[in-house]
mmCIF file of C-alpha atoms and ligand atoms in Angstrom:
data_model
loop_
_atom_site.group_PDB
_atom_site.id
_atom_site.type_symbol
_atom_site.label_atom_id
_atom_site.label_comp_id
_atom_site.label_asym_id
_atom_site.label_seq_id
_atom_site.Cartn_x
_atom_site.Cartn_y
_atom_site.Cartn_z
ATOM 1 C CA MET Q 150 0.000 0.000 0.000
ATOM 2 C CA ALA Q 151 1.219 3.518 -0.780
ATOM 3 C CA GLY Q 152 2.314 5.716 2.114
ATOM 4 C CA LYS Q 153 0.814 9.023 3.133
ATOM 5 C CA THR Q 154 2.097 12.202 1.515
ATOM 6 C CA ILE Q 155 1.715 15.161 3.858
ATOM 7 C CA VAL Q 156 2.538 18.772 3.072
ATOM 8 C CA VAL Q 157 3.188 21.229 5.921
ATOM 9 C CA THR Q 158 2.257 24.709 4.758
ATOM 10 C CA SER Q 159 1.213 28.139 6.077
ATOM 11 C CA GLY Q 160 1.318 31.051 3.657
ATOM 12 C CA LYS Q 161 3.208 33.225 6.114
ATOM 13 C CA GLY Q 162 6.880 32.514 6.776
ATOM 14 C CA GLY Q 163 8.474 31.828 10.141
ATOM 15 C CA VAL Q 164 5.422 30.273 11.795
ATOM 16 C CA GLY Q 165 6.954 26.831 12.380
ATOM 17 C CA LYS Q 166 6.610 24.693 9.250
ATOM 18 C CA THR Q 167 10.166 23.382 9.268
ATOM 19 C CA THR Q 168 10.078 22.765 13.023
ATOM 20 C CA THR Q 169 6.844 20.812 12.541
ATOM 21 C CA VAL Q 170 8.213 18.686 9.686
ATOM 22 C CA ALA Q 171 11.314 17.772 11.701
ATOM 23 C CA ASN Q 172 9.386 16.834 14.836
ATOM 24 C CA LEU Q 173 6.487 14.966 13.248
ATOM 25 C CA GLY Q 174 8.910 13.070 11.022
ATOM 26 C CA THR Q 175 11.154 12.139 13.923
ATOM 27 C CA THR Q 176 8.206 10.971 16.038
ATOM 28 C CA LEU Q 177 6.776 8.799 13.268
ATOM 29 C CA ALA Q 178 10.221 7.300 12.653
ATOM 30 C CA LYS Q 179 10.509 6.535 16.371
ATOM 31 C CA LYS Q 180 7.257 4.601 15.967
ATOM 32 C CA LYS Q 181 9.203 2.447 13.455
ATOM 33 C CA TYR Q 182 7.605 3.822 10.299
ATOM 34 C CA ASN Q 183 9.777 4.491 7.275
ATOM 35 C CA VAL Q 184 9.794 8.247 6.863
ATOM 36 C CA VAL Q 185 11.274 10.580 4.269
ATOM 37 C CA LEU Q 186 11.293 14.360 4.691
ATOM 38 C CA LEU Q 187 11.328 16.474 1.555
ATOM 39 C CA ASP Q 188 12.548 20.073 1.698
ATOM 40 C CA THR Q 189 10.932 21.987 -1.168
ATOM 41 C CA ASP Q 190 11.983 25.434 0.054
ATOM 42 C CA ILE Q 191 14.360 25.887 -2.867
ATOM 43 C CA GLY Q 192 16.786 28.761 -2.343
ATOM 44 C CA LEU Q 193 16.041 28.954 1.399
ATOM 45 C CA ARG Q 194 17.016 25.479 2.570
ATOM 46 C CA ASN Q 195 16.562 24.994 6.320
ATOM 47 C CA LEU Q 196 15.319 21.529 7.175
ATOM 48 C CA ASP Q 197 18.898 20.213 7.019
ATOM 49 C CA VAL Q 198 20.099 22.503 9.841
ATOM 50 C CA VAL Q 199 17.011 21.907 11.970
ATOM 51 C CA MET Q 200 17.652 18.163 11.640
ATOM 52 C CA GLY Q 201 21.390 18.635 12.212
ATOM 53 C CA LEU Q 202 22.275 17.051 8.862
ATOM 54 C CA GLU Q 203 23.749 20.072 7.069
ATOM 55 C CA ASN Q 204 27.252 18.721 6.631
ATOM 56 C CA ARG Q 205 26.230 15.542 4.843
ATOM 57 C CA ILE Q 206 24.569 17.039 1.787
ATOM 58 C CA VAL Q 207 25.851 15.983 -1.612
ATOM 59 C CA TYR Q 208 22.825 15.995 -3.899
ATOM 60 C CA ASN Q 209 19.474 17.787 -3.604
ATOM 61 C CA ILE Q 210 15.873 17.606 -4.809
ATOM 62 C CA VAL Q 211 16.574 19.463 -8.061
ATOM 63 C CA ASP Q 212 19.415 17.038 -8.868
ATOM 64 C CA VAL Q 213 16.950 14.155 -8.398
ATOM 65 C CA ILE Q 214 14.324 15.753 -10.590
ATOM 66 C CA GLU Q 215 16.828 16.650 -13.303
ATOM 67 C CA GLY Q 216 18.144 13.088 -13.282
ATOM 68 C CA LYS Q 217 21.650 14.078 -12.114
ATOM 69 C CA CYS Q 218 21.446 11.392 -9.432
ATOM 70 C CA ARG Q 219 19.160 8.626 -8.238
ATOM 71 C CA LYS Q 220 16.804 9.632 -5.431
ATOM 72 C CA GLU Q 221 18.547 7.218 -3.054
ATOM 73 C CA GLN Q 222 21.780 9.189 -3.558
ATOM 74 C CA ALA Q 223 20.127 12.413 -2.392
ATOM 75 C CA MET Q 224 18.602 10.864 0.734
ATOM 76 C CA ILE Q 225 20.491 11.731 3.906
ATOM 77 C CA ARG Q 226 20.008 9.314 6.747
ATOM 78 C CA ASP Q 227 19.205 10.708 10.219
ATOM 79 C CA ARG Q 228 21.992 10.474 12.813
ATOM 80 C CA LYS Q 229 19.870 8.541 15.305
ATOM 81 C CA LEU Q 230 17.109 6.827 13.360
ATOM 82 C CA SER Q 231 18.040 4.592 10.440
ATOM 83 C CA ASN Q 232 14.442 4.549 9.121
ATOM 84 C CA LEU Q 233 14.346 8.360 8.803
ATOM 85 C CA CYS Q 234 15.884 10.302 5.940
ATOM 86 C CA MET Q 235 15.703 13.660 4.239
ATOM 87 C CA ILE Q 236 16.058 14.999 0.709
ATOM 88 C CA PRO Q 237 17.410 18.568 0.974
ATOM 89 C CA ALA Q 238 16.326 21.538 -1.098
ATOM 90 C CA ALA Q 239 18.716 23.109 -3.595
ATOM 91 C CA GLN Q 240 20.240 26.263 -2.180
ATOM 92 C CA THR Q 241 21.355 27.981 -5.376
ATOM 93 C CA ARG Q 242 18.418 27.368 -7.686
ATOM 94 C CA GLU Q 243 15.066 29.018 -8.366
ATOM 95 C CA LYS Q 244 11.687 27.831 -7.144
ATOM 96 C CA ASN Q 245 10.574 27.272 -10.736
ATOM 97 C CA SER Q 246 13.390 24.830 -11.517
ATOM 98 C CA ILE Q 247 10.804 22.127 -10.902
ATOM 99 C CA THR Q 248 7.225 21.674 -12.086
ATOM 100 C CA GLU Q 249 4.088 20.394 -10.396
ATOM 101 C CA GLU Q 250 4.096 17.324 -12.653
ATOM 102 C CA GLN Q 251 7.647 16.444 -11.605
ATOM 103 C CA MET Q 252 6.762 16.864 -7.931
ATOM 104 C CA LYS Q 253 3.739 14.591 -8.294
ATOM 105 C CA GLU Q 254 5.924 11.940 -9.849
ATOM 106 C CA LEU Q 255 8.597 12.225 -7.160
ATOM 107 C CA CYS Q 256 6.024 12.073 -4.351
ATOM 108 C CA SER Q 257 4.292 9.010 -5.687
ATOM 109 C CA SER Q 258 7.575 7.185 -6.220
ATOM 110 C CA LEU Q 259 8.580 8.021 -2.630
ATOM 111 C CA ALA Q 260 5.152 7.011 -1.292
ATOM 112 C CA ALA Q 261 5.634 3.610 -2.903
ATOM 113 C CA GLU Q 262 8.678 3.003 -0.688
ATOM 114 C CA PHE Q 263 7.941 4.960 2.501
ATOM 115 C CA ASP Q 264 5.083 4.976 5.018
ATOM 116 C CA TYR Q 265 5.256 8.744 5.358
ATOM 117 C CA VAL Q 266 6.459 11.402 2.918
ATOM 118 C CA ILE Q 267 6.472 14.760 4.714
ATOM 119 C CA ILE Q 268 6.951 17.853 2.588
ATOM 120 C CA ASP Q 269 8.305 21.145 3.956
ATOM 121 C CA CYS Q 270 6.642 23.919 1.959
ATOM 122 C CA PRO Q 271 8.123 27.382 1.286
ATOM 123 C CA ALA Q 272 6.281 30.506 2.453
ATOM 124 C CA GLY Q 273 4.076 32.267 -0.083
ATOM 125 C CA ILE Q 274 1.435 31.050 -2.520
ATOM 126 C CA GLU Q 275 3.424 31.113 -5.749
ATOM 127 C CA GLN Q 276 5.086 28.333 -7.755
ATOM 128 C CA GLY Q 277 7.016 26.937 -4.777
ATOM 129 C CA PHE Q 278 3.753 26.464 -2.880
ATOM 130 C CA LYS Q 279 2.038 24.922 -5.891
ATOM 131 C CA ASN Q 280 4.917 22.482 -6.313
ATOM 132 C CA ALA Q 281 4.917 21.533 -2.642
ATOM 133 C CA ILE Q 282 1.210 20.694 -2.552
ATOM 134 C CA ALA Q 283 1.070 19.034 -5.981
ATOM 135 C CA GLY Q 284 1.860 15.529 -4.766
ATOM 136 C CA ALA Q 285 0.261 15.699 -1.314
ATOM 137 C CA ASP Q 286 -2.919 13.962 -0.216
ATOM 138 C CA THR Q 287 -2.950 15.575 3.231
ATOM 139 C CA ALA Q 288 -2.137 19.143 4.247
ATOM 140 C CA LEU Q 289 -1.228 20.469 7.672
ATOM 141 C CA VAL Q 290 -1.717 24.214 7.866
ATOM 142 C CA VAL Q 291 0.446 25.862 10.521
ATOM 143 C CA THR Q 292 -0.551 29.175 12.054
ATOM 144 C CA THR Q 293 0.363 31.228 15.095
ATOM 145 C CA PRO Q 294 -2.341 33.050 17.115
ATOM 146 C CA GLU Q 295 -1.686 36.293 15.263
ATOM 147 C CA VAL Q 296 -3.868 38.135 12.795
ATOM 148 C CA SER Q 297 -1.490 38.090 9.830
ATOM 149 C CA ALA Q 298 -0.672 34.382 10.192
ATOM 150 C CA ILE Q 299 -4.367 33.497 10.507
ATOM 151 C CA ARG Q 300 -5.318 35.536 7.495
ATOM 152 C CA ASP Q 301 -2.616 33.854 5.407
ATOM 153 C CA ALA Q 302 -3.687 30.445 6.712
ATOM 154 C CA ASP Q 303 -7.241 31.145 5.576
ATOM 155 C CA ARG Q 304 -6.019 32.032 2.101
ATOM 156 C CA VAL Q 305 -3.919 28.880 1.918
ATOM 157 C CA ILE Q 306 -6.846 26.716 3.074
ATOM 158 C CA GLY Q 307 -8.909 28.169 0.222
ATOM 159 C CA LEU Q 308 -6.165 27.335 -2.281
ATOM 160 C CA LEU Q 309 -5.772 23.804 -0.889
ATOM 161 C CA GLU Q 310 -9.512 23.217 -1.210
ATOM 162 C CA ALA Q 311 -9.424 24.527 -4.772
ATOM 163 C CA ALA Q 312 -6.527 22.162 -5.515
ATOM 164 C CA LEU Q 313 -8.666 19.297 -4.143
ATOM 165 C CA VAL Q 314 -6.308 18.328 -1.348
ATOM 166 C CA ARG Q 315 -8.590 15.954 0.482
ATOM 167 C CA GLN Q 316 -7.540 16.209 4.098
ATOM 168 C CA ILE Q 317 -6.676 19.522 5.684
ATOM 169 C CA SER Q 318 -5.988 20.028 9.375
ATOM 170 C CA LEU Q 319 -4.741 22.866 11.490
ATOM 171 C CA ILE Q 320 -1.721 23.219 13.755
ATOM 172 C CA ILE Q 321 -1.599 26.192 16.119
ATOM 173 C CA ASN Q 322 1.993 26.978 17.055
ATOM 174 C CA ARG Q 323 3.466 29.307 19.656
ATOM 175 C CA LEU Q 324 0.361 29.577 21.799
ATOM 176 C CA ASN Q 325 1.082 31.546 24.959
ATOM 177 C CA ALA Q 326 -1.326 30.195 27.580
ATOM 178 C CA LYS Q 327 -0.682 33.112 29.941
ATOM 179 C CA MET Q 328 -1.613 35.667 27.307
ATOM 180 C CA VAL Q 329 -4.749 33.719 26.356
ATOM 181 C CA LYS Q 330 -5.735 33.639 30.013
ATOM 182 C CA LYS Q 331 -5.305 37.403 30.278
ATOM 183 C CA GLY Q 332 -7.392 37.802 27.143
ATOM 184 C CA ASP Q 333 -4.521 39.212 25.141
ATOM 185 C CA MET Q 334 -4.235 36.369 22.646
ATOM 186 C CA MET Q 335 -6.846 34.620 20.544
ATOM 187 C CA SER Q 336 -7.665 31.234 22.026
ATOM 188 C CA THR Q 337 -7.543 27.869 20.278
ATOM 189 C CA ASN Q 338 -11.338 27.921 19.996
ATOM 190 C CA ASP Q 339 -11.329 31.429 18.509
ATOM 191 C CA ILE Q 340 -8.891 30.305 15.820
ATOM 192 C CA ILE Q 341 -10.752 27.082 14.989
ATOM 193 C CA ALA Q 342 -13.998 29.036 14.685
ATOM 194 C CA LEU Q 343 -12.385 31.538 12.309
ATOM 195 C CA LEU Q 344 -10.709 29.004 10.054
ATOM 196 C CA SER Q 345 -13.234 26.138 10.362
ATOM 197 C CA VAL Q 346 -10.689 23.381 9.823
ATOM 198 C CA PRO Q 347 -10.216 20.423 12.207
ATOM 199 C CA LEU Q 348 -7.428 20.859 14.728
ATOM 200 C CA LEU Q 349 -4.482 18.446 14.801
ATOM 201 C CA GLY Q 350 -2.771 20.030 17.785
ATOM 202 C CA VAL Q 351 -1.489 23.061 19.666
ATOM 203 C CA VAL Q 352 2.191 23.731 20.363
ATOM 204 C CA PRO Q 353 3.026 26.117 23.204
ATOM 205 C CA GLU Q 354 5.451 28.986 22.777
ATOM 206 C CA SER Q 355 8.633 27.505 24.182
ATOM 207 C CA GLU Q 356 12.313 28.274 24.598
ATOM 208 C CA GLU Q 357 12.954 24.558 24.145
ATOM 209 C CA VAL Q 358 12.221 24.963 20.447
ATOM 210 C CA VAL Q 359 15.018 27.477 20.051
ATOM 211 C CA VAL Q 360 17.461 25.348 22.041
ATOM 212 C CA SER Q 361 16.698 22.227 20.009
ATOM 213 C CA THR Q 362 17.076 24.172 16.768
ATOM 214 C CA ASN Q 363 20.425 25.512 17.983
ATOM 215 C CA ARG Q 364 21.608 21.971 18.586
ATOM 216 C CA GLY Q 365 20.095 20.471 15.444
ATOM 217 C CA VAL Q 366 18.313 17.797 17.481
ATOM 218 C CA PRO Q 367 14.501 17.674 17.102
ATOM 219 C CA LEU Q 368 12.666 18.422 20.321
ATOM 220 C CA VAL Q 369 10.718 15.163 20.435
ATOM 221 C CA HIS Q 370 13.900 13.312 21.419
ATOM 222 C CA ASP Q 371 13.588 15.044 24.808
ATOM 223 C CA ARG Q 372 10.928 13.159 26.773
ATOM 224 C CA SER Q 373 10.466 15.958 29.289
ATOM 225 C CA SER Q 374 9.722 18.721 26.779
ATOM 226 C CA LYS Q 375 6.173 20.091 26.766
ATOM 227 C CA ALA Q 376 6.346 21.346 23.186
ATOM 228 C CA GLY Q 377 7.809 17.962 22.255
ATOM 229 C CA ALA Q 378 4.796 16.271 23.844
ATOM 230 C CA ALA Q 379 2.531 18.412 21.660
ATOM 231 C CA PHE Q 380 4.347 17.228 18.530
ATOM 232 C CA ARG Q 381 4.192 13.607 19.682
ATOM 233 C CA GLY Q 382 0.433 13.916 20.216
ATOM 234 C CA MET Q 383 -0.008 15.358 16.733
ATOM 235 C CA ALA Q 384 2.054 12.603 15.138
ATOM 236 C CA ALA Q 385 -0.042 9.982 16.931
ATOM 237 C CA ARG Q 386 -3.312 11.527 15.731
ATOM 238 C CA LEU Q 387 -1.904 11.803 12.221
ATOM 239 C CA ASN Q 388 -1.161 8.105 12.520
ATOM 240 C CA GLY Q 389 -4.798 7.406 13.399
ATOM 241 C CA GLU Q 390 -4.257 6.846 17.117
ATOM 242 C CA SER Q 391 -6.997 8.310 19.297
ATOM 243 C CA ILE Q 392 -5.011 10.518 21.651
ATOM 244 C CA PRO Q 393 -7.155 13.293 23.149
ATOM 245 C CA LEU Q 394 -6.075 16.825 22.287
ATOM 246 C CA ASP Q 395 -5.722 17.945 25.881
ATOM 247 C CA GLY Q 396 -3.547 14.924 26.637
ATOM 248 C CA ASP Q 397 -0.632 16.824 25.090
ATOM 249 C CA SER Q 398 -0.288 19.209 28.000
ATOM 250 C CA ARG Q 399 -0.054 16.530 30.632
ATOM 251 C CA GLY Q 400 -1.055 17.315 34.155
ATOM 252 C CA PHE Q 401 0.096 15.537 37.269
ATOM 253 C CA PHE Q 402 -1.705 12.328 36.394
ATOM 254 C CA GLY Q 403 -0.225 12.206 32.912
ATOM 255 C CA ARG Q 404 3.226 12.648 34.355
ATOM 256 C CA MET Q 405 2.630 9.848 36.855
ATOM 257 C CA LYS Q 406 1.493 7.551 34.070
ATOM 258 C CA ARG Q 407 4.599 8.414 32.135
ATOM 259 C CA LEU Q 408 6.850 7.584 35.047
ATOM 260 C CA ILE Q 409 5.146 4.230 35.373
ATOM 261 C CA TRP Q 410 4.945 3.242 31.735
ATOM 262 C CA ASP Q 411 8.037 4.714 30.131
ATOM 263 C CA MET O 19 3.331 47.431 30.633
ATOM 264 C CA LEU O 20 0.345 45.890 28.867
ATOM 265 C CA GLY O 21 -1.840 47.666 31.396
ATOM 266 C CA ILE O 22 -0.430 51.000 30.305
ATOM 267 C CA LEU O 23 -0.924 50.196 26.623
ATOM 268 C CA ARG O 24 -4.481 49.107 27.350
ATOM 269 C CA ARG O 25 -5.198 52.402 29.090
ATOM 270 C CA ILE O 26 -3.791 54.299 26.108
ATOM 271 C CA TRP O 27 -5.840 52.306 23.585
ATOM 272 C CA GLY O 28 -8.828 52.418 25.866
ATOM 273 C CA ASP O 29 -10.384 49.105 24.946
ATOM 274 C CA GLY O 30 -10.779 45.639 26.429
ATOM 275 C CA ALA O 31 -8.805 42.459 25.939
ATOM 276 C CA SER O 32 -6.900 42.554 22.659
ATOM 277 C CA GLY O 33 -7.639 38.876 21.933
ATOM 278 C CA GLN O 34 -11.328 39.635 21.464
ATOM 279 C CA VAL O 35 -10.509 42.709 19.391
ATOM 280 C CA ALA O 36 -8.349 40.515 17.155
ATOM 281 C CA ARG O 37 -11.069 37.863 16.867
ATOM 282 C CA LYS O 38 -13.712 40.393 15.792
ATOM 283 C CA ARG O 39 -11.377 42.018 13.293
ATOM 284 C CA MET O 40 -10.445 38.637 11.819
ATOM 285 C CA GLN O 41 -14.096 37.610 11.429
ATOM 286 C CA PHE O 42 -14.612 40.646 9.263
ATOM 287 C CA VAL O 43 -11.341 40.412 7.328
ATOM 288 C CA LEU O 44 -11.773 36.732 6.489
ATOM 289 C CA MET O 45 -15.350 37.250 5.357
ATOM 290 C CA HIS O 46 -14.092 39.901 2.979
ATOM 291 C CA ASP O 47 -11.201 37.804 1.739
ATOM 292 C CA ARG O 48 -13.488 34.842 1.092
ATOM 293 C CA ILE O 49 -16.113 36.829 -0.780
ATOM 294 C CA ASP O 50 -14.630 36.785 -4.194
ATOM 295 C CA ILE O 51 -17.654 37.547 -6.322
ATOM 296 C CA THR O 52 -17.018 38.113 -10.008
ATOM 297 C CA PRO O 53 -19.075 40.640 -12.022
ATOM 298 C CA ASP O 54 -20.593 37.662 -13.881
ATOM 299 C CA MET O 55 -21.802 36.220 -10.608
ATOM 300 C CA MET O 56 -23.284 39.557 -9.530
ATOM 301 C CA GLU O 57 -25.126 39.723 -12.848
ATOM 302 C CA ALA O 58 -26.504 36.221 -12.284
ATOM 303 C CA VAL O 59 -27.660 37.167 -8.764
ATOM 304 C CA LYS O 60 -29.381 40.237 -10.208
ATOM 305 C CA ASN O 61 -31.175 38.235 -12.886
ATOM 306 C CA ASP O 62 -32.350 35.691 -10.331
ATOM 307 C CA ILE O 63 -33.701 38.461 -8.092
ATOM 308 C CA ILE O 64 -35.636 39.871 -11.058
ATOM 309 C CA LYS O 65 -36.990 36.417 -11.855
ATOM 310 C CA VAL O 66 -38.204 35.741 -8.319
ATOM 311 C CA LEU O 67 -39.729 39.191 -7.749
ATOM 312 C CA SER O 68 -41.511 39.079 -11.108
ATOM 313 C CA ARG O 69 -43.667 36.252 -9.816
ATOM 314 C CA TYR O 70 -45.248 38.654 -7.340
ATOM 315 C CA MET O 71 -45.005 42.078 -8.904
ATOM 316 C CA GLU O 72 -44.283 43.971 -12.037
ATOM 317 C CA ILE O 73 -40.865 45.544 -11.739
ATOM 318 C CA ASP O 74 -38.668 47.738 -13.833
ATOM 319 C CA GLY O 75 -35.912 45.286 -14.747
ATOM 320 C CA GLY O 76 -33.650 48.052 -15.969
ATOM 321 C CA SER O 77 -33.726 49.796 -12.606
ATOM 322 C CA VAL O 78 -32.506 46.849 -10.555
ATOM 323 C CA LYS O 79 -29.219 47.350 -8.765
ATOM 324 C CA VAL O 80 -27.359 44.874 -6.571
ATOM 325 C CA ASP O 81 -24.401 45.923 -4.427
ATOM 326 C CA LEU O 82 -22.381 44.576 -1.557
ATOM 327 C CA GLU O 83 -21.917 47.065 1.211
ATOM 328 C CA GLU O 84 -19.717 47.019 4.250
ATOM 329 C CA GLY O 85 -21.136 47.694 7.650
ATOM 330 C CA LYS O 86 -18.936 48.177 10.683
ATOM 331 C CA ASP O 87 -18.773 44.472 11.425
ATOM 332 C CA PHE O 88 -20.975 42.894 8.796
ATOM 333 C CA MET O 89 -21.438 42.721 5.082
ATOM 334 C CA ALA O 90 -24.773 43.494 3.443
ATOM 335 C CA LEU O 91 -26.223 42.790 0.039
ATOM 336 C CA ILE O 92 -28.307 45.816 -0.944
ATOM 337 C CA SER O 93 -30.736 45.671 -3.814
ATOM 338 C CA ASN O 94 -32.881 48.513 -5.063
ATOM 339 C CA VAL O 95 -35.874 47.617 -7.210
ATOM 340 C CA GLN O 96 -38.540 49.904 -8.669
ATOM 341 C CA VAL O 97 -41.924 48.274 -8.276
ATOM 342 C CA LYS O 98 -44.534 49.254 -10.879
ATOM 343 C CA ARG O 99 -47.454 47.155 -9.678
ATOM 344 C CA VAL O 100 -48.038 44.335 -7.170
ATOM 345 C CA TYR O 101 -50.145 41.467 -8.512
ATOM 346 C CA ARG O 102 -53.333 40.885 -6.545
ATOM 347 C CA HIS O 103 -52.957 37.105 -6.706
ATOM 348 C CA SER O 104 -49.464 35.763 -6.492
ATOM 349 C CA THR O 105 -48.411 33.771 -9.552
ATOM 350 C CA SER O 106 -46.147 31.513 -7.555
ATOM 351 C CA GLY O 107 -46.692 27.854 -6.750
HETATM 352 N N1 LIG M 212 6.644 26.822 19.558
HETATM 353 C C1 LIG M 212 7.693 27.647 19.379
HETATM 354 N N2 LIG M 212 8.213 28.349 20.409
HETATM 355 C C2 LIG M 212 9.272 29.162 20.220
HETATM 356 N N3 LIG M 212 9.882 29.354 19.049
HETATM 357 C C3 LIG M 212 9.429 28.697 17.973
HETATM 358 C C4 LIG M 212 8.303 27.807 18.081
HETATM 359 N N4 LIG M 212 8.077 27.283 16.840
HETATM 360 C C5 LIG M 212 8.998 27.826 16.021
HETATM 361 N N5 LIG M 212 9.824 28.668 16.684
HETATM 362 C C6 LIG M 212 10.941 29.435 16.123
HETATM 363 O O1 LIG M 212 10.444 30.223 15.060
HETATM 364 C C7 LIG M 212 11.388 30.289 14.002
HETATM 365 C C8 LIG M 212 10.740 29.880 12.698
HETATM 366 O O2 LIG M 212 10.414 28.506 12.728
HETATM 367 P P1 LIG M 212 10.457 27.612 11.406
HETATM 368 O O3 LIG M 212 10.036 26.239 11.782
HETATM 369 O O4 LIG M 212 11.774 27.748 10.718
HETATM 370 O O5 LIG M 212 9.323 28.330 10.559
HETATM 371 P P2 LIG M 212 9.001 28.236 8.986
HETATM 372 O O6 LIG M 212 9.569 26.964 8.467
HETATM 373 O O7 LIG M 212 7.494 28.275 8.918
HETATM 374 O O8 LIG M 212 9.608 29.434 8.357
HETATM 375 C C9 LIG M 212 12.562 29.422 14.404
HETATM 376 O O9 LIG M 212 13.580 30.236 14.889
HETATM 377 C C10 LIG M 212 11.989 28.546 15.484
HETATM 378 O O10 LIG M 212 12.966 28.167 16.410
HETATM 379 MG MG1 LIG M 213 10.921 26.708 6.774
#
């Protein structure tokens, strides 16, 4: 059976797409699935540094598409998980060096071999976006609780629907619970009501994200991280497991259970 | 700090302000009505009204107008005569 092809997109830049791809991919690989991450942000490659794989790059996605190498040659294996790999974006090429047709072909050939193909989409709604979504059957739209990010997310959801991407769900990143409590940030429910797309999960604003990016080690490797727990919950739901949404921010009981079971 | 800003801006919690503004902005962004579609709406309004009254088809206007936090469809129709017995049904 063919694997799932999932594009992580947002419209607005800097909202957490690359962070999401790295953490969902790592979690699914830890669950023993075969996972390939595809960086389609041509010209602004980043997934490699977030994954800590920047010094192993030889070939990139454009080389694969232009037939300069086989796709296996461009796949960089993760340092910890042998069933996780990444195809980097080209750094010195243009977004229109590849076409939607070519992306579709690449995605379906990857989906034949992997359980999960996770695509990191560039910001914007131009050719790079169109390429990134061309071969995807599922889209995860990332937004932060801010007006400009939400507006861009709404636009992107419209474009995804027009492109007949069947499954669309929402990820809210960088939620600041204290600000929501004070009434100075839109709540999860406010955002869901505005965008009317099912919610996959909520990631808190967290310094841990910055630290893990600095180190090039995805957050989900750290069992004690709260933001990491949010990504693990999302990966589980993506995988069809019925983990309740509020289980991500574990209270005392959740922590006890973890101590017992882990 | 936020307290000071709030006093300067003189309104309530900014989360609710943002939510209300977004409701309006997204409604606008989503309404992407082409002139063709407006023409079709106009013709359908004429068709429906003509079952009940004689109207001046040439006078019919249909516009979208913005309220403070809503969007309205405004149509102005000159009625010449209302039929005594409705022709509908
Ligand atoms: N939940 C979070 N808390 C704190 N910082 C975050 C969070 N998510 C992302 N960031 C930071 O925001 C920046 C942009 O994230 P990134 O994943 O590269 O966004 P994108 O790929 O959408 O441009 C990075 O510096 C990242 O460390
Ligand atoms: Mg990115």
